[in-house]
Amino acid sequence: VKRGAVIVTIVGMILLAASGIAIGYGFGTTVQIQQSKVTATTTATATTNSSVSSPYVLTLEITTNNTFNSTIGAQPAYYVLGPDGLESSANISIPVNTTIKLVIISYDNGNASMIMPNADVVMGTTNGTEYVASNNYINSSEGANGIDIIGGQSVSMVPPFDIAHTFTVPSLNLNLPIPESSVVIAYFTVTKAGTFLWFCETGCGFGPNGTQGAMSTPGWMTGSLVAS
Ligand SMILES: [Cu+2]
């Protein structure tokens, strides 16, 4: 079973690498345009949320102290936050043709190197942005009437040195870079039913390139996103 999973993941990574090469040259222009819209995007999102039907909320958690086995030791893992607590991320179910509000809570406080091009670029979300709240992005202070909270910011990319993991679905062109110790919120819609491979694009696992262990095992840093 594990060998099969490795093969599936490797095939997915090859496909992603190919798609990254194919679309990579367009990013320079796109990112600049999106960054100039950051303030407007934040306002528009807040307005939209109060005027449309509720999105489907999918909450994922990334934790680090998960014992993989006696040889590899602790590895990071994605979990689905379900009604009874943490559930496996090996098969993540979402409704098709529905706005998904994806919330990713990362308790991982360390960065990891990108192993795919453009892993730092937000892709496939509403407005091409994600909302990031973390110690690096908020700036709260004690004001005259209590604590002043900025809260976070919408970004179209995350500096590579700030990235701990990504949540990436190549066949949906979806990519969310996740900074250390952060909460990331993004909206997207899947318009076709199917099972789509997801994985992380940092070398956060085991082995010389960090691509073994969690990175090649469903329910850890890879799995299936099932839209139905
Ligand atoms: Cu990872």
CSV table of C-alpha atoms and ligand atoms in Angstrom, one decimal:
chain,number,residue,atom,x,y,z
A,1,VAL,CA,0.0,0.0,0.0
A,2,LYS,CA,2.7,2.4,0.9
A,3,ARG,CA,4.6,1.8,-2.3
A,4,GLY,CA,1.5,2.5,-4.3
A,5,ALA,CA,1.0,5.8,-2.5
A,6,VAL,CA,4.6,6.8,-3.2
A,7,ILE,CA,4.1,6.1,-6.9
A,8,VAL,CA,0.8,8.1,-7.0
A,9,THR,CA,2.5,11.0,-5.2
A,10,ILE,CA,5.5,10.9,-7.5
A,11,VAL,CA,3.3,10.9,-10.6
A,12,GLY,CA,1.3,13.9,-9.1
A,13,MET,CA,4.6,15.8,-8.5
A,14,ILE,CA,5.7,15.2,-12.1
A,15,LEU,CA,2.4,16.5,-13.4
A,16,LEU,CA,2.7,19.5,-11.1
A,17,ALA,CA,6.2,20.2,-12.2
A,18,ALA,CA,5.0,20.1,-15.8
A,19,SER,CA,2.1,22.4,-15.1
A,20,GLY,CA,4.4,24.8,-13.1
A,21,ILE,CA,6.7,25.1,-16.1
A,22,ALA,CA,3.8,25.7,-18.4
A,23,ILE,CA,2.2,28.5,-16.4
A,24,GLY,CA,5.3,29.8,-14.6
A,25,TYR,CA,6.1,32.6,-16.9
A,26,GLY,CA,2.8,34.4,-16.4
A,27,PHE,CA,3.2,34.9,-12.7
A,28,GLY,CA,5.3,38.0,-12.7
A,29,THR,CA,2.6,40.2,-14.2
A,30,THR,CA,-0.3,38.6,-12.3
A,31,VAL,CA,1.2,38.9,-8.9
A,32,GLN,CA,2.0,42.6,-9.3
A,33,ILE,CA,-1.6,43.3,-10.3
A,34,GLN,CA,-3.0,41.4,-7.4
A,35,GLN,CA,-0.8,43.0,-4.9
A,36,SER,CA,-2.1,46.4,-5.9
A,37,LYS,CA,-5.6,45.2,-5.1
A,38,VAL,CA,-4.9,43.9,-1.6
A,39,THR,CA,-6.8,46.6,0.3
A,40,ALA,CA,-9.8,46.5,-2.0
A,41,THR,CA,-9.9,42.7,-1.9
A,42,THR,CA,-10.2,42.6,1.9
A,43,THR,CA,-13.2,45.0,1.9
A,44,ALA,CA,-14.9,43.1,-0.9
A,45,THR,CA,-14.6,39.8,0.8
A,46,ALA,CA,-16.2,41.1,4.0
A,47,THR,CA,-19.1,42.5,2.1
A,48,THR,CA,-19.7,39.4,0.0
A,49,ASN,CA,-19.7,37.1,3.1
A,50,SER,CA,-22.6,38.9,4.7
A,51,SER,CA,-24.7,38.9,1.5
A,52,VAL,CA,-24.5,35.4,0.1
A,53,SER,CA,-25.5,32.0,1.5
A,54,SER,CA,-23.0,30.5,3.9
A,55,PRO,CA,-20.0,28.7,2.4
A,56,TYR,CA,-19.0,25.2,3.3
A,57,VAL,CA,-16.4,25.5,5.9
A,58,LEU,CA,-13.5,23.0,5.8
A,59,THR,CA,-11.0,23.4,8.6
A,60,LEU,CA,-7.6,21.7,8.5
A,61,GLU,CA,-4.9,21.6,11.2
A,62,ILE,CA,-1.2,21.1,10.8
A,63,THR,CA,0.6,19.7,13.8
A,64,THR,CA,4.2,18.6,14.3
A,65,ASN,CA,4.5,16.1,17.1
A,66,ASN,CA,3.1,13.1,15.3
A,67,THR,CA,5.1,9.9,15.6
A,68,PHE,CA,5.5,8.4,12.2
A,69,ASN,CA,7.4,5.3,13.3
A,70,SER,CA,10.4,4.4,15.5
A,71,THR,CA,12.9,5.1,12.7
A,72,ILE,CA,11.6,8.4,11.4
A,73,GLY,CA,10.2,9.8,14.6
A,74,ALA,CA,8.0,12.9,14.6
A,75,GLN,CA,6.6,14.2,11.3
A,76,PRO,CA,4.2,17.0,10.5
A,77,ALA,CA,0.7,16.1,9.4
A,78,TYR,CA,-2.5,17.7,8.1
A,79,TYR,CA,-5.8,16.8,9.9
A,80,VAL,CA,-9.4,17.6,9.2
A,81,LEU,CA,-11.0,19.3,12.1
A,82,GLY,CA,-14.3,17.4,12.4
A,83,PRO,CA,-17.2,17.6,14.8
A,84,ASP,CA,-15.5,15.2,17.2
A,85,GLY,CA,-11.9,16.5,16.9
A,86,LEU,CA,-9.1,15.7,14.5
A,87,GLU,CA,-9.7,13.2,11.6
A,88,SER,CA,-7.5,11.8,9.0
A,89,SER,CA,-6.7,14.0,6.0
A,90,ALA,CA,-6.2,10.9,3.7
A,91,ASN,CA,-9.6,11.5,2.2
A,92,ILE,CA,-11.0,15.1,2.5
A,93,SER,CA,-14.6,15.4,1.4
A,94,ILE,CA,-16.1,18.6,0.0
A,95,PRO,CA,-19.3,19.5,-1.9
A,96,VAL,CA,-19.0,20.2,-5.6
A,97,ASN,CA,-20.2,23.6,-7.0
A,98,THR,CA,-20.2,25.1,-3.6
A,99,THR,CA,-18.1,27.9,-2.2
A,100,ILE,CA,-15.6,26.3,0.1
A,101,LYS,CA,-14.2,28.4,3.0
A,102,LEU,CA,-10.9,26.7,3.7
A,103,VAL,CA,-9.4,27.5,7.1
A,104,ILE,CA,-5.9,26.1,7.7
A,105,ILE,CA,-4.5,26.3,11.2
A,106,SER,CA,-0.7,25.7,11.3
A,107,TYR,CA,1.0,25.0,14.7
A,108,ASP,CA,4.2,24.4,12.8
A,109,ASN,CA,6.6,27.2,13.8
A,110,GLY,CA,9.4,26.3,11.4
A,111,ASN,CA,9.9,27.0,7.7
A,112,ALA,CA,10.8,24.4,5.1
A,113,SER,CA,12.3,24.8,1.6
A,114,MET,CA,10.1,24.8,-1.4
A,115,ILE,CA,10.5,21.7,-3.6
A,116,MET,CA,8.3,22.9,-6.4
A,117,PRO,CA,8.4,26.2,-8.5
A,118,ASN,CA,5.8,28.7,-7.6
A,119,ALA,CA,4.9,27.0,-4.3
A,120,ASP,CA,5.0,30.6,-2.8
A,121,VAL,CA,2.2,31.8,-5.1
A,122,VAL,CA,-1.4,31.7,-4.1
A,123,MET,CA,-3.4,30.0,-6.9
A,124,GLY,CA,-7.0,28.9,-7.6
A,125,THR,CA,-8.7,30.9,-4.9
A,126,THR,CA,-11.3,33.7,-5.1
A,127,ASN,CA,-9.4,36.8,-6.2
A,128,GLY,CA,-6.2,34.8,-6.2
A,129,THR,CA,-5.5,35.6,-2.6
A,130,GLU,CA,-5.5,34.0,0.8
A,131,TYR,CA,-6.0,35.8,4.1
A,132,VAL,CA,-3.1,35.2,6.6
A,133,ALA,CA,-3.2,35.9,10.3
A,134,SER,CA,-0.1,35.1,12.2
A,135,ASN,CA,2.5,36.8,14.4
A,136,ASN,CA,4.4,37.8,11.2
A,137,TYR,CA,1.4,39.4,9.6
A,138,ILE,CA,-0.7,41.1,12.4
A,139,ASN,CA,0.5,44.0,14.4
A,140,SER,CA,-1.6,44.6,17.5
A,141,SER,CA,-0.9,47.3,20.1
A,142,GLU,CA,-2.6,48.7,23.2
A,143,GLY,CA,-4.5,51.8,22.2
A,144,ALA,CA,-6.5,54.5,24.0
A,145,ASN,CA,-9.7,52.3,23.9
A,146,GLY,CA,-8.1,48.9,24.4
A,147,ILE,CA,-6.2,46.6,22.1
A,148,ASP,CA,-6.0,47.7,18.4
A,149,ILE,CA,-6.0,44.7,16.1
A,150,ILE,CA,-5.2,44.8,12.5
A,151,GLY,CA,-5.9,41.1,12.3
A,152,GLY,CA,-4.2,39.9,9.2
A,153,GLN,CA,-3.8,40.6,5.5
A,154,SER,CA,-4.8,39.3,2.1
A,155,VAL,CA,-1.8,38.1,0.1
A,156,SER,CA,-1.2,36.7,-3.3
A,157,MET,CA,2.1,35.2,-2.3
A,158,VAL,CA,4.1,34.3,0.8
A,159,PRO,CA,7.9,35.0,1.0
A,160,PRO,CA,9.6,31.6,0.6
A,161,PHE,CA,11.5,31.9,3.9
A,162,ASP,CA,8.1,32.3,5.7
A,163,ILE,CA,6.6,29.1,4.3
A,164,ALA,CA,6.2,26.0,6.5
A,165,HIS,CA,3.9,23.9,4.2
A,166,THR,CA,1.5,24.3,1.3
A,167,PHE,CA,-1.9,22.8,0.5
A,168,THR,CA,-1.7,22.1,-3.2
A,169,VAL,CA,-4.1,20.4,-5.6
A,170,PRO,CA,-2.4,20.5,-9.0
A,171,SER,CA,-5.3,19.2,-11.0
A,172,LEU,CA,-7.5,22.1,-9.6
A,173,ASN,CA,-4.6,24.6,-10.0
A,174,LEU,CA,-5.0,25.3,-6.3
A,175,ASN,CA,-2.1,26.3,-4.1
A,176,LEU,CA,-2.0,27.8,-0.7
A,177,PRO,CA,1.3,28.6,0.9
A,178,ILE,CA,1.1,28.3,4.7
A,179,PRO,CA,3.4,30.5,6.8
A,180,GLU,CA,4.7,29.3,10.2
A,181,SER,CA,2.4,29.5,13.2
A,182,SER,CA,-0.4,30.9,11.1
A,183,VAL,CA,-4.1,30.7,10.2
A,184,VAL,CA,-4.8,30.9,6.5
A,185,ILE,CA,-8.3,31.4,5.1
A,186,ALA,CA,-9.2,31.1,1.4
A,187,TYR,CA,-12.2,30.6,-0.7
A,188,PHE,CA,-12.5,28.3,-3.8
A,189,THR,CA,-15.1,26.3,-5.7
A,190,VAL,CA,-14.7,22.9,-7.3
A,191,THR,CA,-16.9,22.8,-10.4
A,192,LYS,CA,-16.4,19.1,-11.3
A,193,ALA,CA,-16.9,16.0,-9.2
A,194,GLY,CA,-13.9,13.8,-8.7
A,195,THR,CA,-11.0,12.7,-6.6
A,196,PHE,CA,-8.0,15.0,-6.7
A,197,LEU,CA,-4.6,14.4,-5.3
A,198,TRP,CA,-3.4,17.0,-2.7
A,199,PHE,CA,0.0,17.4,-1.2
A,200,CYS,CA,2.5,19.8,0.4
A,201,GLU,CA,5.2,21.3,-1.7
A,202,THR,CA,7.8,21.9,0.9
A,203,GLY,CA,10.5,19.4,1.9
A,204,CYS,CA,8.9,18.9,5.3
A,205,GLY,CA,9.2,15.2,5.5
A,206,PHE,CA,12.0,12.7,6.0
A,207,GLY,CA,15.1,11.9,4.0
A,208,PRO,CA,17.7,14.0,2.2
A,209,ASN,CA,15.1,16.1,0.3
A,210,GLY,CA,12.4,15.8,2.9
A,211,THR,CA,10.2,14.0,0.5
A,212,GLN,CA,9.9,10.8,2.4
A,213,GLY,CA,7.9,9.9,5.5
A,214,ALA,CA,5.0,12.4,5.9
A,215,MET,CA,5.5,13.7,2.4
A,216,SER,CA,4.8,10.4,0.7
A,217,THR,CA,2.1,9.0,3.0
A,218,PRO,CA,-1.7,9.7,2.7
A,219,GLY,CA,-3.1,11.3,5.8
A,220,TRP,CA,0.2,13.1,6.5
A,221,MET,CA,1.3,15.6,3.9
A,222,THR,CA,-0.7,14.1,1.0
A,223,GLY,CA,-4.1,12.6,0.3
A,224,SER,CA,-7.2,12.8,-1.8
A,225,LEU,CA,-9.6,15.7,-2.0
A,226,VAL,CA,-13.0,14.2,-2.9
A,227,ALA,CA,-15.6,16.5,-4.4
A,228,SER,CA,-19.1,15.1,-4.8
B,1,CU,CU,4.5,20.0,4.5
